[in-house]
């Protein structure tokens, strides 16, 4: 897809989106992706050579974005998180774990993330062909009444034994159980790094009683999400997965936590980029 096709798809929003330049936090202040990303950024961290090798596989082994410094990772844990029937009934072929991996390969992805059961059932055949990542904790919907809590379903050794390049985990920041989740995943990430595995964190906000006010949902507020991301890298997540921000001013409107008005007046704007 070329530039003109992208402009056509964006329609009247094209100029606003494609020509926007951030002035609060400028491009030279961030570590932008690029072919040299591992050497430029991660080489200077405490990650050992085994982690850097797996980073190299993740960024460069396969997929349409290989070698660019950008990643396209297919995450499929919906069979647990949203139930298998709700996720796969529309296309029953994905009840077969092998088809999830084939989708990642055919779609030109750099890697596939899935559950212990999915990765374990196909790892011997596919671990050499596309980088695999094991999601080690989940929320499930069979509990009655439904709860929102991430529970460990797998351990780091299982991921390493099956040849995965990394592990993934979720922390529900803002939830009543987030302190326990932070401790569990911090310990898991430390051990995973010792074994040479890349660590990916789903930094999701979750507290319907506190983060929804007057009908407005602040779970995707960019200021709250940014703080969750900051907490995520504090436990040495190598890659952060977040939900796309849709609003701002979460700290101010909820009268919650601590922030500074400079964030809203100078550093950030209402622009989606």
Phi, psi and omega in degrees: 000124181268178186299318181295325177293321177297316178300320180296319179294324182282340176060229185291345179272355187304309184296317181297322184276318188278336183253007180291139174234125179288133181247337179287305173245107188275165185301324182289352180268352183247162175265088185289148177299153177183169182302335182262019189302317182296312180294322186281329187245302190279339179299336184267001182269183178274006178294135182281176184296330178294319177296316181297323176297316179291327172300319178299318176297315184298317183277332195236349188287313189208169177098160183295335182263007182304132177084000183263342187090355174257156182232144169233104184248128179272112177259121179229088171240014185295336179301331175265310188294325183238001183084143184296319183293318179295331184272322192243355182299326181291337177216083189300345180299336182276001165294337177273114184303328182298327181289334174295317179293318178299324177298317178297319180291310182295330180279358178075031181279156175284332185196168175233133173251132174203189187283167176304317182294317180294307183295320180297330183280346184231358190297322183298327181275325193248351184300334179275343190263331178208137179301134182245144181229131183260122174281121190261347176226158185206160162254147179228162190249013176276339178297137181235122355291162180301144177236162175240093180208129178275124183241142178292127177246345183212167177237169186295320181300322179298319179295316181295317182299327183268009174083019177292153176272347183192177174237158175232152179205159178244139165240128175273087181293135182094349180277165180296335184258011188293327181296318177295317179298317179301314181296314180300313186283328174300316178294320179295318180295320179300312181292320179299318178296323177299325180276351179097016183266143173284143184243124181243132182241128170278107180262088183255139172275139181207101174192081184302330182289330185254330188261007173238124184221129179053038178081359180258130184264119181258012177298337179246027175287134187292333179286318176295317181296322179297321177293321176299319177298320179298318177295324181296315180286343176294330175266019173067039166294132180278327180225138179251133171250122180232163172279147181298128180292141181236351182205183182217188174061030180298314180298318183288311185291329180271353185051056194225139175064209181222143177206193178219137182297342176299331178303318185270328183276332187234313190277321184240160177228179176278358179292140183293342179265000000 
